[in-house]
Coordinates of C-alpha atoms and ligand atoms in Angstrom, one line a residue:
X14 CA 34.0 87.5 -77.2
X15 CA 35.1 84.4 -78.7
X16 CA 32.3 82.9 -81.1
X17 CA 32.7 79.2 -81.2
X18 CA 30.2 76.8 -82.0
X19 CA 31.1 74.1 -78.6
X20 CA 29.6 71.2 -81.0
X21 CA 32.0 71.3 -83.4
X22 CA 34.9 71.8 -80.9
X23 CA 37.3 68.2 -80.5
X24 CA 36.4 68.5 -76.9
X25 CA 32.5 68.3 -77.6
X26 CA 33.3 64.9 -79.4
X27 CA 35.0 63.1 -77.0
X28 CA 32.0 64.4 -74.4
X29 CA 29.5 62.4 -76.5
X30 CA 32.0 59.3 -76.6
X31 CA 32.6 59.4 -72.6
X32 CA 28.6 60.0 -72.4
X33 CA 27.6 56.2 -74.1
X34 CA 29.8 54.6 -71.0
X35 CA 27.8 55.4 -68.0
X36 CA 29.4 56.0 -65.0
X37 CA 27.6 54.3 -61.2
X38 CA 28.7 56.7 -58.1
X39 CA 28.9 53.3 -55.6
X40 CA 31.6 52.3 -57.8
X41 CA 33.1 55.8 -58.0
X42 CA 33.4 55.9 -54.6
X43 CA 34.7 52.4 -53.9
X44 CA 37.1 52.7 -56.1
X45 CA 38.5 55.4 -55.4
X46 CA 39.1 56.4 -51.5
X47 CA 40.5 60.0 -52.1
X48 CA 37.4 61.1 -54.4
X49 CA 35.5 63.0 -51.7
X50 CA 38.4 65.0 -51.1
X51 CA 39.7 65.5 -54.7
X52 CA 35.9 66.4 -55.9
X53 CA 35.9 69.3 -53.2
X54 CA 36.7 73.2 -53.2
X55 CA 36.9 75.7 -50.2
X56 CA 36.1 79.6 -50.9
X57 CA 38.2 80.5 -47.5
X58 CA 35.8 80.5 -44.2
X59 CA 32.9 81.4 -46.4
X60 CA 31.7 78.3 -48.5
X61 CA 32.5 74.8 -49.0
X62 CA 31.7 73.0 -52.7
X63 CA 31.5 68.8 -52.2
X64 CA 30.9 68.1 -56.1
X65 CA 32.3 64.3 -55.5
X66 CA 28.4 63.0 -55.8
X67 CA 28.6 64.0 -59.7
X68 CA 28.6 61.4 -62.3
X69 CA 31.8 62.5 -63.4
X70 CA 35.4 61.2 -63.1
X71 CA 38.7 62.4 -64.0
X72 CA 38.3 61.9 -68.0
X73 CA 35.2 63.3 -68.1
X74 CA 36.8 66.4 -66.2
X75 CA 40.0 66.8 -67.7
X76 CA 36.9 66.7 -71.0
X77 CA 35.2 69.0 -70.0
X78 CA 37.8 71.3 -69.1
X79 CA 39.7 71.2 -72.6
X80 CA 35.8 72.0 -73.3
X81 CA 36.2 75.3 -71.6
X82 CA 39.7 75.7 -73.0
X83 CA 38.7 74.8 -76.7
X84 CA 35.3 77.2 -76.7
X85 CA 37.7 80.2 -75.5
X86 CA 36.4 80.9 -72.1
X87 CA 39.5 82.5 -70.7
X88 CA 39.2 85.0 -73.4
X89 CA 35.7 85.6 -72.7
X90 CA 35.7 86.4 -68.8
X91 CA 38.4 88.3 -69.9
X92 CA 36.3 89.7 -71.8
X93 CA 33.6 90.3 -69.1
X94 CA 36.5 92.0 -66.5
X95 CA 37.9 94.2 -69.2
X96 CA 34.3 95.9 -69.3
X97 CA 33.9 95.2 -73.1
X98 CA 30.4 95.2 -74.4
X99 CA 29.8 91.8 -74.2
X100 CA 26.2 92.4 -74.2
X101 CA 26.4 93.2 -78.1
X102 CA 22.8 92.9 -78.7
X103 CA 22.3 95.9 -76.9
X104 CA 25.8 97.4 -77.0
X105 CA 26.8 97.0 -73.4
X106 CA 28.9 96.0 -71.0
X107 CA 28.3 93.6 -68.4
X108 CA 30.2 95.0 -65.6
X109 CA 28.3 94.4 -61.7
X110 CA 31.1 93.3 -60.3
X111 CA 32.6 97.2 -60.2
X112 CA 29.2 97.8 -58.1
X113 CA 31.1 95.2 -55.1
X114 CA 34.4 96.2 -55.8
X115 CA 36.4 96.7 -52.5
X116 CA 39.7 96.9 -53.6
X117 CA 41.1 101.1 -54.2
X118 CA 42.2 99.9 -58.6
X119 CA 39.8 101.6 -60.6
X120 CA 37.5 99.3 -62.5
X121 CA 37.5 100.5 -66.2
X122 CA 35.2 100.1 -69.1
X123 CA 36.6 99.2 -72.2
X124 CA 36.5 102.8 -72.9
X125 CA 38.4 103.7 -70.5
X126 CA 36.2 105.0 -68.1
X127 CA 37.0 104.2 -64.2
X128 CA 33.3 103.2 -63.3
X129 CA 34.4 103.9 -59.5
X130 CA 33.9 107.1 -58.4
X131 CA 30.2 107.2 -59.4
X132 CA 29.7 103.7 -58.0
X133 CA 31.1 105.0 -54.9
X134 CA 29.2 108.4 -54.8
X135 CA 25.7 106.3 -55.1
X136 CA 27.1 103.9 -52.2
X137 CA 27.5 107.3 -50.3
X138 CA 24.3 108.5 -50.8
X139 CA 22.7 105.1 -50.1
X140 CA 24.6 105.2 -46.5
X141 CA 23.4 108.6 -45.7
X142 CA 20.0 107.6 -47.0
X143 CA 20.0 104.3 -44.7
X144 CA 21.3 106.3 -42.0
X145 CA 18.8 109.0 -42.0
X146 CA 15.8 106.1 -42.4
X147 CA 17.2 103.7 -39.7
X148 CA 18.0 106.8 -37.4
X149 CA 14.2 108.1 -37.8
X150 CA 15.6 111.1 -38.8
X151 CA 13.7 110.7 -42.1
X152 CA 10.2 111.8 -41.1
X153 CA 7.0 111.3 -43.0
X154 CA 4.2 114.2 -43.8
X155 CA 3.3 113.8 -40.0
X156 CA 7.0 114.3 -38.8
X157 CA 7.1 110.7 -37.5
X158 CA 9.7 107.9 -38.3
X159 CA 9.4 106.0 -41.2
X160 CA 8.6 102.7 -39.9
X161 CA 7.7 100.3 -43.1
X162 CA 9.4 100.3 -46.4
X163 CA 7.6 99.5 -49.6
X164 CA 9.8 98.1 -52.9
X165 CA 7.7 98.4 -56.1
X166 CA 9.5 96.6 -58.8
X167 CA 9.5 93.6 -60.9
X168 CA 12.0 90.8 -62.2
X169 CA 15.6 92.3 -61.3
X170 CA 14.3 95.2 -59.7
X171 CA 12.6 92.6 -57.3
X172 CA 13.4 89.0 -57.1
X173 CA 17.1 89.7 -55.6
X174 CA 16.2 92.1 -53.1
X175 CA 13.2 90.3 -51.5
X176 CA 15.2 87.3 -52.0
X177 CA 18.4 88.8 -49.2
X178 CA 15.9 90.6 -47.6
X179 CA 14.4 87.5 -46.6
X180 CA 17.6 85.9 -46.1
X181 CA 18.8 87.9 -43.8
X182 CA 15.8 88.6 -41.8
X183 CA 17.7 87.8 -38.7
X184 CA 19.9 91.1 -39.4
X185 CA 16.8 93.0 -39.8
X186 CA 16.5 96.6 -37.8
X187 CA 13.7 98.6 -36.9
X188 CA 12.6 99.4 -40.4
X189 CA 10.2 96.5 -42.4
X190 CA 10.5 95.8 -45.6
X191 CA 7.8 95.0 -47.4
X192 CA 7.6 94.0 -51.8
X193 CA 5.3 94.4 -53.9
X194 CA 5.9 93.4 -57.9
X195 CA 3.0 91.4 -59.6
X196 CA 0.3 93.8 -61.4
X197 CA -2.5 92.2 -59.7
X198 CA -3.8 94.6 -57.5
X199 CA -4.1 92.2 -54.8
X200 CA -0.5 92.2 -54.0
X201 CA -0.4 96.0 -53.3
X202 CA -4.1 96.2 -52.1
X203 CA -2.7 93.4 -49.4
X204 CA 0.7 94.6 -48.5
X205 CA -0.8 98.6 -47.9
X206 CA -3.8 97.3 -45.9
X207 CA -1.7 96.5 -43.1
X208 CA 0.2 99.6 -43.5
X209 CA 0.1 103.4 -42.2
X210 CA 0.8 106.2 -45.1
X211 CA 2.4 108.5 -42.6
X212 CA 5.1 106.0 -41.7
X213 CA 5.4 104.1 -44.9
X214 CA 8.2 105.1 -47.5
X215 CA 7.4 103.7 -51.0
X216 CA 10.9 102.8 -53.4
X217 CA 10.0 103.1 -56.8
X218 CA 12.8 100.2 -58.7
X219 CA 12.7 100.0 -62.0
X220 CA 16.1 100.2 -64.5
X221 CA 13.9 101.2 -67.1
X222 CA 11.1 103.1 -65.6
X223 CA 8.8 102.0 -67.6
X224 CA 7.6 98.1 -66.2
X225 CA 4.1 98.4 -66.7
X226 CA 3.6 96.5 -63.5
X227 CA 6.0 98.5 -61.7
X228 CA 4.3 101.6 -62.6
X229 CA 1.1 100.9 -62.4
X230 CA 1.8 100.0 -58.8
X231 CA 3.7 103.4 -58.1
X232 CA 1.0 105.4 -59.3
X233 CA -1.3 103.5 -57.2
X234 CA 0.9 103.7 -54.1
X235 CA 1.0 107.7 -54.9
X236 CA -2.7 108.0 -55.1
X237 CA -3.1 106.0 -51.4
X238 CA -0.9 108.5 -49.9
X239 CA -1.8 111.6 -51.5
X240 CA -5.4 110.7 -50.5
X241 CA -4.3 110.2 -46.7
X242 CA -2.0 113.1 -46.8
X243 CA -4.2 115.5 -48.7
X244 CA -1.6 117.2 -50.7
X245 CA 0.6 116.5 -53.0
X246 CA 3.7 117.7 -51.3
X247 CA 4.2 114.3 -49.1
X248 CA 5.8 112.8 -52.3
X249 CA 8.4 114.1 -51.8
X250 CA 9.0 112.5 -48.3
X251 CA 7.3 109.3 -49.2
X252 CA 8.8 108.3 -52.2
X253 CA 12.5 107.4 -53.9
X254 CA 13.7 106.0 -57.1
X255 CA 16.1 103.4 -58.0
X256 CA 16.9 103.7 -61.5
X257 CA 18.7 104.6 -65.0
X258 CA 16.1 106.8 -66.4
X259 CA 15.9 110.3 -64.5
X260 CA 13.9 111.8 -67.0
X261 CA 11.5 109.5 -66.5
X262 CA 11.8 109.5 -62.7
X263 CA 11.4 113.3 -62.6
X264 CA 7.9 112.9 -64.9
X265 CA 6.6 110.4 -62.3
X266 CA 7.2 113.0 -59.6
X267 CA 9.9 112.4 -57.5
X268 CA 12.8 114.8 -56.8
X269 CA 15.6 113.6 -58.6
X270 CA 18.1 114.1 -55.5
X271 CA 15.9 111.4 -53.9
X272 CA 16.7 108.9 -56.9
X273 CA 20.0 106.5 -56.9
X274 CA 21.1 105.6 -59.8
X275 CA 22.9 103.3 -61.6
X276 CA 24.0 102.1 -65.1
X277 CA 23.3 100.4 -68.4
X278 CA 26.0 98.3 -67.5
X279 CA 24.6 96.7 -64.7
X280 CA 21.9 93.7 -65.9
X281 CA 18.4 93.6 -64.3
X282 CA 19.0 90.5 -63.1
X283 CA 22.4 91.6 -61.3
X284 CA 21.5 94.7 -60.0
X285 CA 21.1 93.3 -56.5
X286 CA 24.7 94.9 -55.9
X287 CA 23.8 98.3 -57.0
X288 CA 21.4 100.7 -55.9
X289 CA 18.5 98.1 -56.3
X290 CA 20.2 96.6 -52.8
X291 CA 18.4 100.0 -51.1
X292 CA 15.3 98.1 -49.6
X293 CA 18.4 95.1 -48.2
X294 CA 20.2 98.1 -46.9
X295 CA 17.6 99.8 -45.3
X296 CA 16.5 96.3 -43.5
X297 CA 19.9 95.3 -42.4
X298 CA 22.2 98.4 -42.3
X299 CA 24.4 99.5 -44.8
X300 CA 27.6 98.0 -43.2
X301 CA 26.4 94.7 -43.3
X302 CA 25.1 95.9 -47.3
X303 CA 28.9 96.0 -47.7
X304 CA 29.3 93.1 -46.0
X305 CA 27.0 91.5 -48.8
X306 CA 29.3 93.2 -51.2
X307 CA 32.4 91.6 -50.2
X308 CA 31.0 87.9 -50.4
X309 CA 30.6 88.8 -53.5
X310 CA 33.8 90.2 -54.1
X311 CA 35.7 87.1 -52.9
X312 CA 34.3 85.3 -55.4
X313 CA 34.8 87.7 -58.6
X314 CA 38.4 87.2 -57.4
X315 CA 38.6 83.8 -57.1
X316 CA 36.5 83.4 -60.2
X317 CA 39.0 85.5 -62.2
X318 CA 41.6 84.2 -60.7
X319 CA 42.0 80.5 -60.0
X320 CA 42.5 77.7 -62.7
X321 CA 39.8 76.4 -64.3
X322 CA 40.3 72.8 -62.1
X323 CA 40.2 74.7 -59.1
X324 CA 37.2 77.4 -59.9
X325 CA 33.6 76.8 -58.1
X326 CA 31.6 78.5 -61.2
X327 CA 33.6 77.0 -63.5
X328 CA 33.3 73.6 -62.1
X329 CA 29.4 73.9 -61.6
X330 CA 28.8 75.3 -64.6
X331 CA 31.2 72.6 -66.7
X332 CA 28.8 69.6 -64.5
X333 CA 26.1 71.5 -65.5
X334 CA 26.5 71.2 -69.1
X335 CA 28.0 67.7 -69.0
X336 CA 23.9 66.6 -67.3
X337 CA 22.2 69.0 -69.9
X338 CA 24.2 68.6 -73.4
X339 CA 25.2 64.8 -73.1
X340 CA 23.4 62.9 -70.1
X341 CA 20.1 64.7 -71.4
X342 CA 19.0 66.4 -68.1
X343 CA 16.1 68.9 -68.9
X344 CA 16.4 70.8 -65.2
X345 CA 18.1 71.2 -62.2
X346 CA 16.8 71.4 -58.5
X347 CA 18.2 74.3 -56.2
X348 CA 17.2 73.0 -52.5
X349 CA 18.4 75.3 -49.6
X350 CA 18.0 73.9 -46.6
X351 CA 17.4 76.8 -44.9
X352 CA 13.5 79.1 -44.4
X353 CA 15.3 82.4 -45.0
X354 CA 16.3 81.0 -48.5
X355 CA 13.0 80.2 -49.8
X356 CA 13.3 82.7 -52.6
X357 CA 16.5 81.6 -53.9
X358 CA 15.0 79.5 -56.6
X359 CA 12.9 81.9 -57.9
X360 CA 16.1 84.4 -58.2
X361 CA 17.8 81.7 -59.7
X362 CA 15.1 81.2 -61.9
X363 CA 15.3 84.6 -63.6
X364 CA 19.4 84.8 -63.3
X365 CA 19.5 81.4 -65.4
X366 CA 16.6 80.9 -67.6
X367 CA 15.8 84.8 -68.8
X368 CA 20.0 84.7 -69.5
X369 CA 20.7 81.3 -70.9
X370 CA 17.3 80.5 -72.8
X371 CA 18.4 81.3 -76.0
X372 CA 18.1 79.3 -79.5
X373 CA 20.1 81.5 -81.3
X374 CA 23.5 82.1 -80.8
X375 CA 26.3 84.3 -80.7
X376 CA 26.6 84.6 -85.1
X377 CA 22.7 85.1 -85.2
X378 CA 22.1 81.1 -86.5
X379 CA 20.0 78.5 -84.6
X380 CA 22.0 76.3 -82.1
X381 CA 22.4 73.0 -82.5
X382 CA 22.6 72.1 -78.8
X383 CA 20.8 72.6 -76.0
X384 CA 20.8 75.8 -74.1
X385 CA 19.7 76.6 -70.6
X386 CA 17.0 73.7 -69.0
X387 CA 15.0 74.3 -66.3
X388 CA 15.6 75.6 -62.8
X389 CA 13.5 75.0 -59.3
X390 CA 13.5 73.8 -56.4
X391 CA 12.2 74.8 -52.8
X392 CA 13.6 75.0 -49.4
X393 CA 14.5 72.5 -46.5
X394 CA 12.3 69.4 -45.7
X395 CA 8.9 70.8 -47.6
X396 CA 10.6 69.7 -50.9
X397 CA 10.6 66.4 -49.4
X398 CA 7.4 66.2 -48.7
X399 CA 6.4 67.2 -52.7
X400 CA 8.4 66.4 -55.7
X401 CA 12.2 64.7 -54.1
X402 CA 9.4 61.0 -54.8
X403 CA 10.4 62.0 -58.7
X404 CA 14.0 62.6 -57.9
X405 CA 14.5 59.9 -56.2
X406 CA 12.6 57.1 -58.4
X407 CA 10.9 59.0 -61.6
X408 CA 12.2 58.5 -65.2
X409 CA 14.1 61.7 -65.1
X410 CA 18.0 62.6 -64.7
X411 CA 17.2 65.7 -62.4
X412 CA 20.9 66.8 -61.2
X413 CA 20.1 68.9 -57.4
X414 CA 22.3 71.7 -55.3
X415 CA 21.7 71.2 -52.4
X416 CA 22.9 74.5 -50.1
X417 CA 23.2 74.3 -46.2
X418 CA 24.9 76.3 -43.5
X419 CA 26.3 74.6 -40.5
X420 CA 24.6 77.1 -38.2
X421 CA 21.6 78.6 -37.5
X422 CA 20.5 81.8 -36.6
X423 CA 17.2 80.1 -34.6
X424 CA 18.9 77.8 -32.4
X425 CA 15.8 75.9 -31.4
X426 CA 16.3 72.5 -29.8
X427 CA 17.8 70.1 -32.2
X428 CA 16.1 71.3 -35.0
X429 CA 19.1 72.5 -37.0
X430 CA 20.5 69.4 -36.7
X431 CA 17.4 67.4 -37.8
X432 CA 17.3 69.7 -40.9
X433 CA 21.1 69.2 -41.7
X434 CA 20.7 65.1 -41.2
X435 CA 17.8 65.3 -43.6
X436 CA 19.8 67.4 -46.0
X437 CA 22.5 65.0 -45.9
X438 CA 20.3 62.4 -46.0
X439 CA 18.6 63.3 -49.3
X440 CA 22.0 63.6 -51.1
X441 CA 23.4 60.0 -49.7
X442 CA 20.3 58.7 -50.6
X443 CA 20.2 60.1 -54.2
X444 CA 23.4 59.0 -55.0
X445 CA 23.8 55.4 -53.4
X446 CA 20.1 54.4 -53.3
X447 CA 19.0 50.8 -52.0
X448 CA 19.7 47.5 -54.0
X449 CA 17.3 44.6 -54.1
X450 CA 20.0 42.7 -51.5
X451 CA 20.2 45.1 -49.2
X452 CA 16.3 45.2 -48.8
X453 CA 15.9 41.3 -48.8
X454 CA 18.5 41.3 -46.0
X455 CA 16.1 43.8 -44.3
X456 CA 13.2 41.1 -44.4
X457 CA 11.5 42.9 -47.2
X458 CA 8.8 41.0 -48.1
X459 CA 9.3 39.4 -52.2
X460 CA 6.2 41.7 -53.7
X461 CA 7.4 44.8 -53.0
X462 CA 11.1 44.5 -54.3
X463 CA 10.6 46.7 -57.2
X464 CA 8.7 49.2 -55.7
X465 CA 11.2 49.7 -53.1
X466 CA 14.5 49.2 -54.8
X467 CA 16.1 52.6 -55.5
X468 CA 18.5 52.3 -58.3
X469 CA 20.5 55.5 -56.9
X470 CA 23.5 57.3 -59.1
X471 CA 21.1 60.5 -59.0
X472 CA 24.1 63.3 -59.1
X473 CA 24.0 66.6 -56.7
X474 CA 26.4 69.1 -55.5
X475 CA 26.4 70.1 -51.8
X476 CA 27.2 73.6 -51.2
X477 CA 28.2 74.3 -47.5
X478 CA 28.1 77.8 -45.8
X479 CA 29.1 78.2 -41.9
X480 CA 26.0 80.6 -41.6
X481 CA 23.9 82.6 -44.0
X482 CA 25.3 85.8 -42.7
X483 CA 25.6 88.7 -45.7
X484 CA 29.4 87.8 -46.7
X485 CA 28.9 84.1 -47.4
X486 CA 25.3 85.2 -49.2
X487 CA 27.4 87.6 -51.2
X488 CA 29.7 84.7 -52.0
X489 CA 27.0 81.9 -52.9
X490 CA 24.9 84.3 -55.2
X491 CA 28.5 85.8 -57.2
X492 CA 28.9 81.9 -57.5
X493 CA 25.4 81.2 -59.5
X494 CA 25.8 84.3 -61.3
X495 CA 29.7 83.6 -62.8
X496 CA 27.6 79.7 -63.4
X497 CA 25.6 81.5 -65.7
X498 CA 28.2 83.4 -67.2
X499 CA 30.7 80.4 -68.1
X500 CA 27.8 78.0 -69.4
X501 CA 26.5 81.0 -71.7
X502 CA 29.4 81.5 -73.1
X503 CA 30.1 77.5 -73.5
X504 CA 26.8 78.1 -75.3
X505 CA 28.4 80.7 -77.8
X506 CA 24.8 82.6 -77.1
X507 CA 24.2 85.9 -75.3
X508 CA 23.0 85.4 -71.7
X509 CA 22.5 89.3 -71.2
X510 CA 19.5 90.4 -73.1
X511 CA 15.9 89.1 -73.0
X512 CA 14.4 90.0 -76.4
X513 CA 12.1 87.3 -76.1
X514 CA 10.1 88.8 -72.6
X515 CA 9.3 91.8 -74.9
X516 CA 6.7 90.3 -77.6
X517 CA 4.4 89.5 -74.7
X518 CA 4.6 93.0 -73.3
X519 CA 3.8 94.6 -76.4
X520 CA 0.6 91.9 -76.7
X521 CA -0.4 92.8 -73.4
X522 CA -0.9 96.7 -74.4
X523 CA -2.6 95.6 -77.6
X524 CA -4.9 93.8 -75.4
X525 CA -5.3 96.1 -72.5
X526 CA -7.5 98.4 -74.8
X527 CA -9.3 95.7 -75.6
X528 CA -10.8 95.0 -72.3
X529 CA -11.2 98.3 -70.3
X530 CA -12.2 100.0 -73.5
X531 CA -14.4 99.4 -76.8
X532 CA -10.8 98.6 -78.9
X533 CA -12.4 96.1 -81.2
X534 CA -10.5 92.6 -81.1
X535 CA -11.3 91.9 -84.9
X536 CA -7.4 91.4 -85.9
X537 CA -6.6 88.7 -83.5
X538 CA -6.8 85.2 -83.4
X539 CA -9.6 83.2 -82.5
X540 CA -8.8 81.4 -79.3
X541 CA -7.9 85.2 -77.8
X542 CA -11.0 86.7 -79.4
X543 CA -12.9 84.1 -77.7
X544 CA -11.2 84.3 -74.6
X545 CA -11.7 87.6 -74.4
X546 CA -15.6 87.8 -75.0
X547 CA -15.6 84.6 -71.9
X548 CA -14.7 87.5 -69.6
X549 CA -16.4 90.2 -70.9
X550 CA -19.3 88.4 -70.5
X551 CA -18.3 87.6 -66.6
X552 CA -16.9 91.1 -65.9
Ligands
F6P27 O1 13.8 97.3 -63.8 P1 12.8 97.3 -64.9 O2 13.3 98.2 -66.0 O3 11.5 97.7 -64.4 O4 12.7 95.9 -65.5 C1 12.3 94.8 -64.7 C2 12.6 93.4 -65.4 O5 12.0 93.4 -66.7 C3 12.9 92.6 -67.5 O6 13.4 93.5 -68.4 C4 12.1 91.6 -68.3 O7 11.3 90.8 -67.6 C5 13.9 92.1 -66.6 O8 15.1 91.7 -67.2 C6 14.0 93.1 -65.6 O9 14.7 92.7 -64.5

């Protein structure tokens, strides 16, 4: 990997020069009669990228793009396909894209392994696995069909999963899917209430093994089945693993030829593809897993392959930094219009801010620049209804996605096309505002001028997709995830570890004694020793 410092690169410069002349989208557009179609990219039939509502224009794009040139990013996703271990902190590589490989070329580590035939052994046993589960030919401990599925698992081993699964609940079989990942007991206590233990099959997800949360849960989830079974030996038919670790899976309990594994190549937070995806296969069928895998696919390709002018992560990611490093945008809102992808920001919150929030960079020294701001956002017209008043007329520069398929899969009425004019809408409305004229010439009464003039130029990309149907998923999420890859290495920092989610998972164990048992709480600080004795006393 190239270890460039992008603030001292010519490019950088010239960025902060074209940043003091601000650029007004009306006049963009009026100017220039061919912009909507020049600021636009296709990904075949499955997605459509309008990035003409930016406040860019061709100098700040031909900029940014000697940006990427000058910082080395060719070398670097080089870098990423050759399998190297880009993730140096740790020693790995960064290598997912193998897991939705179609093509019948190996995929090779730097080492010159061909990751393939293992990744193609787990998809084998995942089929037969989905097949026997769907089929009801798995049974429980009372020799009925398994009909609910339970994912225990946190971060990676959750957010992407649940995420599709909820996506593409219109795909959904006979089987439901069900997640459960935060520690408080109240999200297992709630999900298992509704639930029967002879027909529920519990996944077990964790890379590691070890997420407190995660197994905490497990155990739980073993001791409410044991107790309804009466014996031990419904384990076996009740639980699976998803994970790196099989020593640790085999200590927990579960036969190891019920556990799917995967690698230390493959990143919590893009493990979706791998064997993590279980709980999306078992919902929707394996072929339409694969289906998922080659959306994804298409866009490794055309993210490898296509000029940088011409390349959907690229571009977003380049616009991305231009808002955060020299217009001074602090976040970003990710607004699908569409229910099923209500859980798309919080994926995208993990795949951007626990790999790009990093103040030190790739030579160990403190960055100079920004890194990763902050990502959210919520779907459809609900968002409108909350925080779009800030977009639209606060003090901040707050750049949106907006994401919307031209089809539904609940044709009801005209309600698809209300929700598409109000995406639409919001994006014109953003970007061209209302001028003090315009208003007077609507009889607006004197008083209420500055209340009700909207300055505009706010900048968004619209993403289009025919349908949410697994492909153009797979396609839209490989998008975001090569985003995050291009700006972190922009960034010179490393976007796949997370050293800084570990310090509170140590506190919390130093703590944990603290409160279920008499560990005295002498060596900490006050506030926690305080806090601490607060609910003790309300215990
Ligand atoms: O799959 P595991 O090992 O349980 O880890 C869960 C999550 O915890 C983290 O390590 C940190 O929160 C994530 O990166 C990961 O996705």
């Amino acid at each position: 990997m190239n270890r460039i410092n992008p603030a001292q690169t010519q490019a950088w410069q010239q960025l902060l020069e074209l940043a003091a002349q601000p650029l007004e989208l009306a006049r963009l557009f009026a100017e220039d009669s061919t912009r909507s179609r020049r600021y636009s990219l296709g990904l075949g039939q499955s997605l459509k990228l309008d990035y003409s509502k930016n406040l860019i224009d061709d100098r700040v794009l031909e900029t940014l793009l000697m940006l990427a040139e000058q910082t080395g990013l060719r070398g670097n996703i080089e870098s990423l396909f050759n399998g190297e271990a880009i993730n140096s902190t740790e020693q790995r590589a960064v290598f997912h894209m193998a897991l939705r490989h179609r093509g019948d070329e190996p995929m090779t580590l730097a080492d010159g392994t061909d990751v393939m035939p293992q990744v193609k052994a787990v998809l084998g046993q995942m089929k037969c696995f989905c097949e026997a589960v769907r089929g009801g030919r798995w049974t429980g401990f009372e020799g009925g069909a398994i009909t609910d599925v339970v994912n225990i698992g946190i971060g990676g081993s959750d957010l992407g999963s649940y995420m599709v699964t909820e996506a593409l609940k219109p795909y959904q079989g006979r089987v439901r899917v069900h997640f459960v990942s935060n520690v408080d007991g109240a999200h297992l206590t709630q999900t298992l209430a509704e639930l029967s233990p002879a027909t529920t099959l519990f996944i077990v997800a964790s890379k590691t093994f070890t997420s407190q949360e995660t197994m905490t849960n497990a155990f739980a989830a073993r001791e409410w089945l044991v107790a309804a079974a009466g014996h031990e030996g419904a384990i076996a038919k009740h639980f699976v693993a998803l994970s790196t670790n099989s020593a640790k899976v085999a200590e927990f309990g579960i036969d190891t030829d019920n556990m799917f594994a995967f690698w230390d190549w493959v990143g919590g937070r893009f493990s979706l593809w791998s064997a993590i995806g279980l709980p999306i296969a078992l919902s929707i069928g394996f072929e339409r897993f694969e289906q998922l895998l080659s959306g994804a696919w298409e866009m490794d390709q055309h993210f490898r392959n296509a000029p940088f002018e011409a390349n959907m992560p690229v571009l977003l990611a380049l616009i991305g930094i231009w808002y955060r490093n020299f217009l001074g945008s602090a976040s970003e809102a990710v607004l699908p219009y569409d229910q099923g992808l209500h859980r798309l920001p919080a994926y995208l919150q993990q795949a951007v801010m626990e790999s790009n929030g990093k103040s030190v960079d790739r030579n160990g020294q403190p960055v100079n620049y920004d890194t990763s701001g902050i990502v959210w956002g919520e779907s459809g017209t609900n968002g409108q209804h909350s925080f779009y008043q800030l977009i639209h007329q606060g003090t901040q520069l707050i750049p949106c996605d907006f994401i919307l398929p031209a089809q539904s899969h609940y044709p009801l009425g005209d309600q698809h096309a209300k929700l598409m004019a109000n995406c639409l809408a919001q994006s014109r409305a953003l970007a061209f505002g209302q001028s003090e004229q315009e208003l007077r010439a609507q009889g607006e009464l004197e008083a209420l001028l500055p209340f009700k003039m909207h300055k505009g130029n706010n900048p968004s990309n619209t993403l289009l997709l025919p349908k949410v149907t697994p492909h153009t998923l797979g396609a839209l999420l490989a998008l975001y995830e090569h985003k995050v890859f291009v700006q972190g290495a922009i960034w010179n920092i490393f976007s796949f570890d997370q050293w800084g989610v570990e310090l509170g998972k140590k506190q919390a164990n130093v703590l944990l004694p603290c409160l279920t048992g008499g560990q005295d709480a002498a060596g900490l600080d006050a506030s926690t020793r305080a806090l601490l004795a607060q609910l003790k006393d309300w215990a």
